[in-house]
Amino acid sequence: MLLFLLCQSVFAHDVDLSSLSKSEVLSIYLQLGFTHIIPLGFDHILFVLSLYLLNPKLKPILWQATAFTVAHTITLGLAMYQIIKPPASIVEPVIALSIVYVALENIFSPRLKVSRIGVVFLFGLVHGMGFASALTQLGLPQNSYLSSLLMFNLGVELGQITVILAAFFLIGLPFSNKPFYRKKIVIPLSIIIAVIAAYWTVERFFLT
């Protein structure tokens, strides 16, 4: 929260980034990337949590997170360099739909399928466009455009890793080997996530 308040104060008061050192600017964009996930990115948090639930071991989620990272890095870079211009009116509902899909897969599939890596990659492309939309609103300093973009992306990764580690220690370690894990944790949590994301989908398609 302290990082979030610091970043907000910089942009709320229109601080001239050119008056800051390059390391200070990069630190700000690292913090902005992190706070875009924690605490601001509730939809991205639920997506990562959904990925983790079905197989609560670190190796499977790291493979999925790697595919997601590569994908969203591609579209974030392409969008920020204006090679692609995805409309937020399409991107945001599809992000919500991606959460619904993964949550429903958790409910109806008893085990993690290899095909999920490809699905996660495709959804990562969409999420990267969402990250780009948020970053476009903040802007990037022209004198350190690429480095600030990379630091924002690194901040996003650190936020996602924090979510994964929190899920591992709060859910995976204490419950993953219990016989009731799927029935009492995976399915109920996935139903809650699916309902929330379905509401977001309707809201973003029709109410915004």
XYZ file of C-alpha atoms in Angstrom:
208
model
C 0.000 0.000 0.000
C 2.882 2.358 0.706
C 4.197 1.723 -2.800
C 0.737 2.360 -4.221
C 0.349 5.664 -2.344
C 3.791 6.798 -3.427
C 3.077 6.105 -7.096
C -0.323 7.757 -6.905
C 1.137 10.863 -5.318
C 3.653 11.184 -8.151
C 1.026 11.150 -10.891
C -1.733 12.910 -8.956
C 0.471 15.962 -8.540
C 1.816 15.870 -12.108
C 5.392 15.448 -10.983
C 7.819 16.095 -13.836
C 9.531 12.749 -14.296
C 12.347 14.457 -16.164
C 13.356 16.058 -12.864
C 13.979 12.608 -11.379
C 16.996 10.403 -11.900
C 16.661 7.432 -14.231
C 16.834 4.994 -11.308
C 14.032 6.882 -9.534
C 11.855 6.767 -12.664
C 12.483 3.054 -13.129
C 11.675 2.428 -9.475
C 8.358 4.243 -9.894
C 7.377 2.114 -12.919
C 8.401 -1.069 -11.122
C 6.085 -0.077 -8.278
C 3.305 0.850 -10.706
C 3.517 -2.593 -12.320
C 3.336 -4.292 -8.934
C 0.397 -2.212 -7.692
C -1.435 -2.864 -10.954
C -1.678 -6.454 -9.678
C -1.666 -5.900 -5.904
C -3.931 -4.291 -4.767
C -5.566 -2.923 -7.939
C -5.731 -5.936 -10.249
C -8.437 -8.026 -8.611
C -9.371 -9.591 -11.955
C -5.767 -10.578 -12.660
C -5.421 -11.921 -9.116
C -8.469 -14.148 -9.610
C -7.116 -15.348 -12.956
C -3.770 -16.386 -11.455
C -5.530 -17.969 -8.470
C -7.757 -19.955 -10.844
C -4.684 -21.234 -12.656
C -3.181 -22.362 -9.375
C -6.164 -24.154 -7.864
C -6.490 -27.163 -10.165
C -2.962 -28.430 -9.501
C -1.579 -26.693 -6.410
C 2.065 -27.569 -6.949
C 4.698 -25.035 -7.916
C 5.976 -26.723 -11.096
C 2.623 -26.757 -12.979
C 1.794 -23.166 -12.029
C 5.283 -22.012 -13.022
C 4.814 -23.515 -16.486
C 1.470 -21.757 -16.799
C 2.869 -18.504 -15.418
C 5.745 -18.659 -17.909
C 3.349 -19.051 -20.845
C 1.214 -16.219 -19.483
C 4.264 -13.985 -18.989
C 5.637 -14.524 -22.483
C 2.230 -13.851 -24.011
C 1.364 -10.690 -22.113
C 4.881 -9.318 -22.612
C 4.403 -9.619 -26.388
C 1.101 -7.772 -26.551
C 2.084 -5.211 -23.909
C 5.115 -4.264 -25.989
C 3.221 -4.267 -29.299
C 0.441 -2.108 -27.868
C 2.767 0.390 -26.188
C 4.674 0.839 -29.459
C 1.296 1.257 -31.198
C 1.807 -1.694 -33.515
C -1.562 -2.966 -32.350
C -4.411 -0.860 -30.957
C -6.816 -3.172 -29.132
C -10.074 -1.516 -28.021
C -10.663 -1.672 -24.269
C -14.360 -2.309 -24.938
C -13.369 -5.736 -26.302
C -10.280 -6.489 -24.238
C -11.798 -5.975 -20.788
C -14.831 -8.287 -21.286
C -12.578 -10.973 -22.789
C -10.296 -10.759 -19.749
C -13.335 -11.424 -17.578
C -14.371 -14.300 -19.846
C -10.901 -15.817 -19.540
C -11.400 -16.005 -15.775
C -14.800 -17.655 -16.236
C -13.277 -20.229 -18.597
C -10.420 -21.233 -16.302
C -12.705 -21.375 -13.248
C -15.202 -23.593 -15.093
C -12.387 -25.850 -16.281
C -11.373 -26.255 -12.640
C -14.910 -27.325 -11.810
C -15.457 -29.805 -14.640
C -11.951 -31.158 -15.172
C -10.525 -33.389 -12.411
C -6.937 -32.906 -13.566
C -4.708 -30.383 -15.293
C -4.548 -30.881 -19.070
C -1.505 -30.127 -21.216
C -3.744 -28.042 -23.472
C -4.136 -25.477 -20.695
C -0.657 -24.117 -21.495
C -1.885 -23.062 -24.941
C -5.094 -21.648 -23.517
C -3.164 -19.674 -20.913
C -0.869 -18.320 -23.631
C -3.843 -17.086 -25.667
C -5.430 -15.480 -22.623
C -2.056 -13.962 -21.734
C -2.096 -12.137 -25.058
C -5.407 -10.571 -24.077
C -4.291 -9.697 -20.540
C -1.218 -7.983 -21.988
C -3.528 -5.664 -23.906
C -5.264 -4.874 -20.639
C -1.926 -4.037 -19.004
C -1.143 -1.795 -21.973
C -4.434 0.053 -21.556
C -3.594 0.864 -17.942
C -0.042 1.864 -18.787
C -1.198 4.081 -21.654
C -3.280 6.091 -19.195
C -0.198 6.606 -17.022
C 2.143 7.315 -19.912
C 5.826 6.538 -20.301
C 8.754 8.977 -20.175
C 10.209 9.446 -23.661
C 13.809 9.525 -22.443
C 13.514 6.050 -20.880
C 10.550 4.576 -22.717
C 11.766 0.989 -23.172
C 13.406 0.654 -19.764
C 10.297 2.029 -18.008
C 8.122 -0.385 -20.007
C 10.341 -3.292 -18.969
C 10.267 -2.228 -15.336
C 6.468 -1.959 -15.383
C 6.330 -5.474 -16.827
C 8.745 -6.719 -14.161
C 6.525 -5.165 -11.501
C 3.557 -7.038 -12.948
C 5.567 -10.272 -12.752
C 6.520 -9.638 -9.142
C 2.851 -9.050 -8.342
C 1.861 -12.320 -9.990
C 4.633 -14.237 -8.228
C 3.405 -12.782 -4.931
C -0.100 -14.096 -5.662
C 1.279 -17.546 -6.538
C 3.406 -17.741 -3.398
C 0.515 -16.568 -1.229
C -1.730 -19.260 -2.750
C 0.994 -21.861 -2.267
C 1.479 -21.105 1.425
C -2.183 -20.449 2.262
C -3.811 -23.165 0.146
C -1.276 -25.521 -1.377
C 0.852 -26.461 1.588
C -1.878 -26.986 4.180
C -4.611 -28.496 1.988
C -3.364 -29.879 -1.346
C -2.755 -33.396 0.008
C -6.056 -33.599 1.858
C -8.704 -35.938 0.394
C -11.274 -33.131 0.508
C -9.090 -30.643 -1.411
C -10.975 -30.773 -4.700
C -14.474 -31.071 -3.213
C -14.190 -28.438 -0.497
C -11.609 -26.017 -1.880
C -11.134 -26.206 -5.654
C -14.790 -26.449 -6.639
C -16.277 -23.932 -4.135
C -13.570 -21.324 -4.797
C -13.833 -21.829 -8.549
C -17.611 -21.385 -8.418
C -17.200 -18.111 -6.533
C -14.567 -16.906 -9.000
C -16.710 -17.928 -11.991
C -19.737 -16.049 -10.651
C -17.714 -12.889 -9.991
C -16.078 -13.044 -13.418
C -19.412 -13.736 -15.139
C -20.800 -10.594 -13.522
C -17.774 -8.634 -14.741
C -18.288 -10.023 -18.240
C -21.896 -8.816 -18.384
C -20.966 -5.499 -16.813
C -18.108 -4.867 -19.229
C -20.007 -5.967 -22.332
C -23.296 -4.216 -21.685
C -22.992 -1.707 -18.845
C -19.864 0.230 -19.832
